[in-house]
Amino acid sequence: MNNPDIILALLKTTAPFHVLPESVQKSLVDLMTRFTFSKEALIYRQGITDIDGVDLIYKGQYETFFLDTVENKRSIEIHESPYCFGGISVLLNRKKALKSVMVKKGTIIYRLPRKDFIELCNVNEEFFHFFTNAFGRKMLEEEFSHFVKSPASFEESYYAADQLYSRKIDNIIYKDIVSIAYNTPIYEVAKTMSQNKVSCIFITEKDHIVGYATDMTLRDNVIGKQINVTQAIGFCHGQSHRQYL
């Protein structure tokens, strides 16, 4: 039986559910279904298993990984509470599991159904961009990008995700990745993002992507900290494949 207090506390501490208004968090409580795993098991297999919803780990552990051609585990990550699994798969991988998951014995999770998760993405842009930004960060990792087979187009992914945003806009225009050199002044970076109407821009050095910046990082780490906007975006250059600012 679900304990509303436990679920609400989990929502308040698990990204990106923690950014939602409390009234929305409370509305999700009755939608969550509890699952307890009595033994270790492979519950998701990359590219094969359909994702029925997003899983919030309450207790225990998810081990995520890719299986290579000879069934060896690659890019292993261990996730414990608070952690949300499945959002990127639902939105950007045709509802198929992006990585395989081995669940530890005794793990307890609460699952939000896929349709309700997509509705949250429809009405809360910050919530939605948590997953797209996370995917962008992971694609900067060589091993991750090696195993991920991107959909033919973002349009195909969005249609697979119950036509995400279909009730908000009539047509979706898909753009190429926008990038800028690491020695570009911060104000020029912001100007380029505005001109291209993007919330994330990739930072390059010698034609290689070495990092990225987002609307939120510009807000929090430039405006909020009163950083000199004539300074180069790559002032923290040397720490490759990272979020700038």
Tab-separated table of C-alpha atoms in Angstrom:
chain	number	residue	atom	x	y	z
A	1	MET	CA	0.000	0.000	0.000
A	2	ASN	CA	1.297	3.448	-0.956
A	3	ASN	CA	2.316	5.819	1.816
A	4	PRO	CA	1.512	9.373	0.571
A	5	ASP	CA	4.036	10.985	2.911
A	6	ILE	CA	6.863	8.763	1.655
A	7	ILE	CA	6.003	9.422	-1.983
A	8	LEU	CA	5.732	13.179	-1.495
A	9	ALA	CA	9.078	13.253	0.319
A	10	LEU	CA	10.617	11.256	-2.545
A	11	LEU	CA	9.242	13.670	-5.147
A	12	LYS	CA	10.624	16.623	-3.190
A	13	THR	CA	14.148	15.178	-3.219
A	14	THR	CA	14.361	13.552	-6.658
A	15	ALA	CA	15.489	15.675	-9.620
A	16	PRO	CA	13.757	17.058	-11.593
A	17	PHE	CA	10.507	16.455	-9.666
A	18	HIS	CA	11.859	18.681	-6.913
A	19	VAL	CA	11.418	21.773	-9.143
A	20	LEU	CA	7.670	21.216	-9.481
A	21	PRO	CA	5.256	23.248	-7.338
A	22	GLU	CA	4.124	21.395	-4.222
A	23	SER	CA	0.562	21.355	-5.528
A	24	VAL	CA	1.751	19.440	-8.602
A	25	GLN	CA	3.864	17.098	-6.493
A	26	LYS	CA	0.828	16.280	-4.349
A	27	SER	CA	-1.245	15.610	-7.458
A	28	LEU	CA	1.285	12.965	-8.524
A	29	VAL	CA	1.156	10.965	-5.300
A	30	ASP	CA	-1.904	8.895	-6.225
A	31	LEU	CA	-0.491	8.233	-9.700
A	32	MET	CA	2.625	6.497	-8.408
A	33	THR	CA	2.787	2.693	-8.218
A	34	ARG	CA	5.131	0.925	-5.806
A	35	PHE	CA	7.283	-1.987	-7.008
A	36	THR	CA	9.457	-4.170	-4.760
A	37	PHE	CA	12.080	-6.468	-6.275
A	38	SER	CA	12.593	-9.634	-4.242
A	39	LYS	CA	15.623	-10.784	-6.213
A	40	GLU	CA	18.341	-9.395	-8.451
A	41	ALA	CA	17.107	-9.212	-12.023
A	42	LEU	CA	17.680	-7.607	-15.424
A	43	ILE	CA	14.554	-5.461	-15.636
A	44	TYR	CA	15.437	-3.364	-18.701
A	45	ARG	CA	17.432	-4.339	-21.768
A	46	GLN	CA	18.789	-1.588	-24.002
A	47	GLY	CA	16.827	-0.966	-27.182
A	48	ILE	CA	14.381	-3.805	-26.458
A	49	THR	CA	12.367	-3.207	-23.290
A	50	ASP	CA	9.494	-0.740	-23.517
A	51	ILE	CA	9.526	1.929	-20.814
A	52	ASP	CA	6.082	2.059	-19.174
A	53	GLY	CA	6.979	5.032	-16.995
A	54	VAL	CA	9.755	6.698	-15.050
A	55	ASP	CA	11.133	4.987	-11.949
A	56	LEU	CA	12.017	6.873	-8.765
A	57	ILE	CA	14.322	4.825	-6.553
A	58	TYR	CA	13.183	4.871	-2.937
A	59	LYS	CA	15.419	2.133	-1.575
A	60	GLY	CA	18.090	-0.089	-3.077
A	61	GLN	CA	20.025	0.237	-6.294
A	62	TYR	CA	19.880	0.306	-10.100
A	63	GLU	CA	23.007	-0.730	-11.992
A	64	THR	CA	22.823	0.726	-15.509
A	65	PHE	CA	25.094	-0.303	-18.372
A	66	PHE	CA	25.394	-1.042	-22.068
A	67	LEU	CA	25.888	-4.610	-23.285
A	68	ASP	CA	28.424	-4.908	-26.081
A	69	THR	CA	28.368	-7.498	-28.869
A	70	VAL	CA	29.741	-10.208	-26.573
A	71	GLU	CA	27.429	-9.317	-23.667
A	72	ASN	CA	30.072	-7.512	-21.611
A	73	LYS	CA	28.865	-4.646	-19.432
A	74	ARG	CA	30.116	-1.239	-20.537
A	75	SER	CA	29.650	2.289	-19.162
A	76	ILE	CA	28.496	0.947	-15.775
A	77	GLU	CA	26.797	3.381	-13.387
A	78	ILE	CA	25.338	2.711	-9.926
A	79	HIS	CA	22.245	4.699	-8.939
A	80	GLU	CA	20.630	4.947	-5.519
A	81	SER	CA	17.907	7.128	-4.024
A	82	PRO	CA	17.131	9.827	-4.978
A	83	TYR	CA	17.317	9.003	-8.688
A	84	CYS	CA	14.891	9.004	-11.615
A	85	PHE	CA	15.365	6.460	-14.421
A	86	GLY	CA	13.603	6.338	-17.775
A	87	GLY	CA	12.924	9.952	-18.733
A	88	ILE	CA	15.499	10.149	-21.511
A	89	SER	CA	14.374	6.784	-22.885
A	90	VAL	CA	10.728	7.884	-23.068
A	91	LEU	CA	11.476	11.227	-24.690
A	92	LEU	CA	14.451	10.518	-26.935
A	93	ASN	CA	14.690	6.780	-27.595
A	94	ARG	CA	11.266	5.787	-28.941
A	95	LYS	CA	10.161	4.632	-25.470
A	96	LYS	CA	12.799	1.880	-25.498
A	97	ALA	CA	15.281	1.513	-22.639
A	98	LEU	CA	18.402	3.466	-23.506
A	99	LYS	CA	20.561	1.398	-21.140
A	100	SER	CA	20.174	-2.016	-19.569
A	101	VAL	CA	19.317	-2.117	-15.862
A	102	MET	CA	20.129	-4.734	-13.238
A	103	VAL	CA	18.095	-4.166	-10.099
A	104	LYS	CA	19.500	-5.116	-6.690
A	105	LYS	CA	17.531	-7.466	-4.436
A	106	GLY	CA	15.284	-5.569	-2.020
A	107	THR	CA	15.052	-2.454	-4.194
A	108	ILE	CA	11.835	-0.432	-3.904
A	109	ILE	CA	10.794	2.062	-6.573
A	110	TYR	CA	7.767	4.221	-7.322
A	111	ARG	CA	6.790	4.431	-10.977
A	112	LEU	CA	4.966	7.319	-12.638
A	113	PRO	CA	3.085	6.171	-15.779
A	114	ARG	CA	4.508	7.292	-19.112
A	115	LYS	CA	1.470	9.344	-20.131
A	116	ASP	CA	1.530	11.331	-16.884
A	117	PHE	CA	5.279	11.913	-17.226
A	118	ILE	CA	4.814	13.247	-20.757
A	119	GLU	CA	2.050	15.541	-19.536
A	120	LEU	CA	4.475	17.011	-16.995
A	121	CYS	CA	6.955	17.640	-19.794
A	122	ASN	CA	4.205	19.358	-21.770
A	123	VAL	CA	3.410	21.875	-19.057
A	124	ASN	CA	6.792	22.469	-17.377
A	125	GLU	CA	9.684	23.499	-19.604
A	126	GLU	CA	12.319	23.357	-16.863
A	127	PHE	CA	11.246	19.814	-16.013
A	128	PHE	CA	11.416	18.785	-19.681
A	129	HIS	CA	14.824	20.367	-20.298
A	130	PHE	CA	16.326	18.500	-17.350
A	131	PHE	CA	16.190	15.358	-19.493
A	132	THR	CA	17.268	16.922	-22.790
A	133	ASN	CA	20.202	18.638	-21.066
A	134	ALA	CA	21.147	15.391	-19.328
A	135	PHE	CA	21.135	13.608	-22.684
A	136	GLY	CA	23.362	16.320	-24.188
A	137	ARG	CA	25.854	15.938	-21.336
A	138	LYS	CA	25.952	12.157	-21.702
A	139	MET	CA	26.508	12.396	-25.456
A	140	LEU	CA	29.768	14.209	-24.721
A	141	GLU	CA	31.044	10.973	-23.195
A	142	GLU	CA	32.838	8.894	-25.806
A	143	GLU	CA	31.667	5.473	-24.624
A	144	PHE	CA	28.060	6.600	-24.132
A	145	SER	CA	27.833	8.156	-27.601
A	146	HIS	CA	29.422	5.016	-29.078
A	147	PHE	CA	26.576	2.808	-27.866
A	148	VAL	CA	23.651	5.167	-28.331
A	149	LYS	CA	21.925	4.773	-31.647
A	150	SER	CA	20.114	8.074	-32.124
A	151	PRO	CA	16.661	8.035	-33.710
A	152	ALA	CA	16.464	8.961	-37.390
A	153	SER	CA	15.185	12.366	-36.363
A	154	PHE	CA	13.990	14.178	-33.269
A	155	GLU	CA	10.589	14.350	-34.969
A	156	GLU	CA	10.382	10.568	-34.932
A	157	SER	CA	11.255	10.543	-31.233
A	158	TYR	CA	8.629	13.119	-30.360
A	159	TYR	CA	5.934	11.261	-32.252
A	160	ALA	CA	6.979	8.137	-30.382
A	161	ALA	CA	6.531	10.115	-27.166
A	162	ASP	CA	2.805	10.592	-27.805
A	163	GLN	CA	3.487	13.632	-29.971
A	164	LEU	CA	5.130	15.694	-27.248
A	165	TYR	CA	4.044	19.324	-27.395
A	166	SER	CA	1.457	18.547	-30.108
A	167	ARG	CA	-1.194	20.457	-28.174
A	168	LYS	CA	1.061	23.473	-27.704
A	169	ILE	CA	2.385	24.027	-31.228
A	170	ASP	CA	1.253	23.047	-34.696
A	171	ASN	CA	4.647	22.541	-36.270
A	172	ILE	CA	8.027	21.648	-34.855
A	173	ILE	CA	11.127	22.966	-36.588
A	174	TYR	CA	14.196	20.882	-35.865
A	175	LYS	CA	17.529	22.671	-35.910
A	176	ASP	CA	21.117	21.559	-36.218
A	177	ILE	CA	23.281	21.630	-33.114
A	178	VAL	CA	24.491	25.181	-32.431
A	179	SER	CA	28.123	25.550	-31.379
A	180	ILE	CA	30.594	28.343	-30.707
A	181	ALA	CA	34.348	28.617	-30.124
A	182	TYR	CA	35.635	28.407	-26.551
A	183	ASN	CA	37.265	31.877	-26.773
A	184	THR	CA	33.979	33.629	-27.675
A	185	PRO	CA	32.900	36.333	-25.177
A	186	ILE	CA	30.001	35.306	-22.948
A	187	TYR	CA	27.740	38.065	-24.280
A	188	GLU	CA	28.283	36.794	-27.836
A	189	VAL	CA	27.369	33.286	-26.689
A	190	ALA	CA	24.082	34.562	-25.247
A	191	LYS	CA	23.431	36.559	-28.419
A	192	THR	CA	24.030	33.502	-30.605
A	193	MET	CA	21.668	31.395	-28.473
A	194	SER	CA	18.996	34.074	-28.760
A	195	GLN	CA	19.393	34.393	-32.533
A	196	ASN	CA	19.134	30.630	-32.989
A	197	LYS	CA	16.369	30.281	-30.384
A	198	VAL	CA	18.160	27.487	-28.502
A	199	SER	CA	18.509	26.847	-24.770
A	200	CYS	CA	21.768	24.899	-25.050
A	201	ILE	CA	24.933	25.682	-27.009
A	202	PHE	CA	28.009	23.491	-27.436
A	203	ILE	CA	31.521	24.858	-26.886
A	204	THR	CA	34.220	23.851	-29.365
A	205	GLU	CA	37.989	23.997	-29.594
A	206	LYS	CA	39.731	23.017	-32.832
A	207	ASP	CA	36.473	21.569	-34.172
A	208	HIS	CA	36.013	19.327	-31.117
A	209	ILE	CA	33.153	19.722	-28.632
A	210	VAL	CA	34.690	20.358	-25.198
A	211	GLY	CA	31.640	21.475	-23.233
A	212	TYR	CA	28.310	23.243	-23.331
A	213	ALA	CA	26.331	26.083	-21.754
A	214	THR	CA	22.595	26.454	-21.138
A	215	ASP	CA	20.097	29.204	-20.356
A	216	MET	CA	20.153	28.163	-16.720
A	217	THR	CA	23.945	28.247	-16.408
A	218	LEU	CA	24.048	31.727	-17.932
A	219	ARG	CA	21.349	32.855	-15.521
A	220	ASP	CA	22.807	31.277	-12.399
A	221	ASN	CA	26.531	31.618	-13.026
A	222	VAL	CA	26.802	34.815	-15.056
A	223	ILE	CA	23.927	37.082	-14.105
A	224	GLY	CA	23.579	35.673	-10.590
A	225	LYS	CA	27.300	35.945	-9.874
A	226	GLN	CA	27.803	39.171	-11.862
A	227	ILE	CA	30.492	37.666	-14.073
A	228	ASN	CA	32.090	39.990	-16.635
A	229	VAL	CA	30.292	39.128	-19.880
A	230	THR	CA	33.279	40.170	-22.012
A	231	GLN	CA	35.162	37.200	-20.568
A	232	ALA	CA	35.563	34.179	-22.858
A	233	ILE	CA	33.063	31.358	-22.405
A	234	GLY	CA	36.003	28.977	-22.146
A	235	PHE	CA	37.552	30.633	-19.101
A	236	CYS	CA	37.366	27.241	-17.389
A	237	HIS	CA	39.011	25.612	-20.401
A	238	GLY	CA	41.113	22.582	-19.564
A	239	GLN	CA	38.292	20.616	-17.987
A	240	SER	CA	37.006	18.998	-21.127
A	241	HIS	CA	33.566	17.556	-21.733
A	242	ARG	CA	31.903	19.575	-19.004
A	243	GLN	CA	29.212	22.138	-18.481
A	244	TYR	CA	30.699	25.603	-18.842
A	245	LEU	CA	30.152	28.335	-16.257
